[in-house]
Amino acid sequence: MPHLPTNPAHLGLGATASVEPAITDESWYAAYAERHAADGIEGRLVSQYDFTESWAAWEVHPHGAELVICTAGRMTLHQEHPDGTTATLTLGPGDYAINPPGVWHTADIAPGNSCTAIFITPGEGTAHRPR
């Protein structure tokens, strides 16, 4: 039985869905991109992560919007829009936010707290920068 925290799913062209192999390390993401290159910017990675610390980097998805769904705990999502405006959103269980294409984003988890979130991500072209 697939388990989202270890085996993400891929949503592809033609309304397809597939179970992905377990994430082992950072090289997994390059292999994922190769497996689903034919889906281009329409493919979506569905993943779940548990956080006990704030993110160490910023992330951007230039080719599509990302949906972030908080399922447990709390997270504070920070967004930097291309026009220079910023937004800060605090998500609790059941809350969600959308990171529009081209918006840099990162998240904080309050000390001593945790958060579980599901991400539906357009992976092609994703970039990171230090926080």
XYZ file of C-alpha atoms in Angstrom:
131
model
C 0.000 0.000 0.000
C 1.509 3.388 -0.968
C 2.177 5.773 1.921
C 2.348 9.465 0.910
C 5.157 10.489 3.305
C 7.460 7.887 1.727
C 5.989 7.296 -1.750
C 4.821 10.500 -3.427
C 2.351 10.370 -6.299
C 2.618 11.865 -9.774
C -0.351 13.448 -11.553
C 0.285 13.396 -15.282
C -1.180 14.155 -18.662
C -4.548 12.632 -19.495
C -5.606 12.641 -15.836
C -3.157 9.839 -15.014
C -1.792 9.107 -11.564
C 1.136 6.930 -10.531
C 2.856 5.820 -7.339
C 6.474 6.987 -7.133
C 9.385 5.098 -5.588
C 10.431 6.076 -2.084
C 12.439 9.286 -1.733
C 15.966 8.314 -0.692
C 17.984 11.521 -1.115
C 18.214 14.694 -3.227
C 19.050 12.669 -6.370
C 15.480 11.330 -6.262
C 14.155 14.634 -7.631
C 16.355 14.511 -10.757
C 15.239 10.927 -11.404
C 11.604 11.999 -10.935
C 12.058 14.780 -13.512
C 13.517 12.277 -15.983
C 10.698 9.755 -15.428
C 8.029 12.356 -16.145
C 9.752 14.709 -18.597
C 7.095 14.024 -21.240
C 4.456 15.628 -18.987
C 6.302 18.964 -19.167
C 4.858 21.767 -17.085
C 1.510 19.950 -16.684
C 2.886 17.177 -14.434
C 2.401 17.524 -10.665
C 4.212 15.935 -7.731
C 2.002 15.148 -4.728
C 4.038 14.789 -1.538
C 3.693 15.022 2.229
C 6.312 16.264 4.673
C 6.594 16.619 8.435
C 8.468 19.681 9.685
C 9.884 20.399 13.128
C 12.100 23.284 11.994
C 11.817 26.283 9.713
C 12.964 25.801 6.136
C 16.624 26.568 5.422
C 15.974 27.803 1.858
C 13.575 29.648 -0.413
C 11.915 27.818 -3.320
C 10.226 28.909 -6.563
C 8.185 27.099 -9.223
C 8.359 29.224 -12.376
C 5.940 27.207 -14.536
C 2.894 26.655 -12.340
C 1.096 27.208 -9.058
C 1.792 25.042 -6.008
C -0.943 24.074 -3.567
C 0.161 23.742 0.093
C -2.302 22.011 2.455
C -1.632 21.975 6.189
C -2.959 18.744 7.720
C -1.564 19.020 11.265
C 0.190 21.647 13.375
C 0.962 25.154 12.133
C 3.251 26.737 9.589
C 3.881 30.333 8.596
C 4.374 30.595 4.852
C 6.299 33.584 3.487
C 5.933 34.643 -0.149
C 7.963 37.104 -2.239
C 6.112 38.105 -5.404
C 7.899 39.137 -8.631
C 6.676 42.747 -8.183
C 8.447 42.945 -4.796
C 5.366 42.600 -2.604
C 5.395 40.051 0.198
C 2.771 38.021 2.011
C 2.803 36.032 5.244
C 0.163 33.352 5.750
C -0.287 31.200 8.855
C -1.788 27.804 8.075
C -3.425 25.431 10.540
C -5.072 22.040 9.975
C -7.317 22.163 6.915
C -5.981 25.530 5.722
C -4.276 25.831 2.368
C -2.343 28.389 0.395
C -1.364 28.778 -3.227
C 2.149 29.736 -4.265
C 1.595 31.326 -7.686
C 4.105 30.727 -10.488
C 7.313 32.699 -9.982
C 6.685 33.428 -6.290
C 9.593 32.615 -3.986
C 8.395 30.977 -0.768
C 9.684 29.557 2.508
C 8.118 28.515 5.801
C 8.637 28.893 9.525
C 7.719 26.391 12.209
C 7.602 27.835 15.720
C 10.224 26.369 18.093
C 8.934 23.261 19.851
C 6.121 22.812 17.320
C 5.623 20.708 14.221
C 3.620 20.740 11.020
C 2.516 18.205 8.439
C 1.669 19.471 4.971
C 0.746 18.078 1.576
C 2.219 19.750 -1.500
C 0.899 19.551 -5.060
C 3.840 20.923 -6.985
C 4.668 21.738 -10.601
C 8.219 20.440 -10.434
C 9.700 21.496 -13.757
C 12.119 24.373 -13.310
C 11.959 24.459 -9.503
C 14.832 26.492 -8.057
C 16.198 27.139 -4.562
C 18.201 29.882 -2.911
C 19.634 30.191 0.596
C 17.480 31.820 3.205
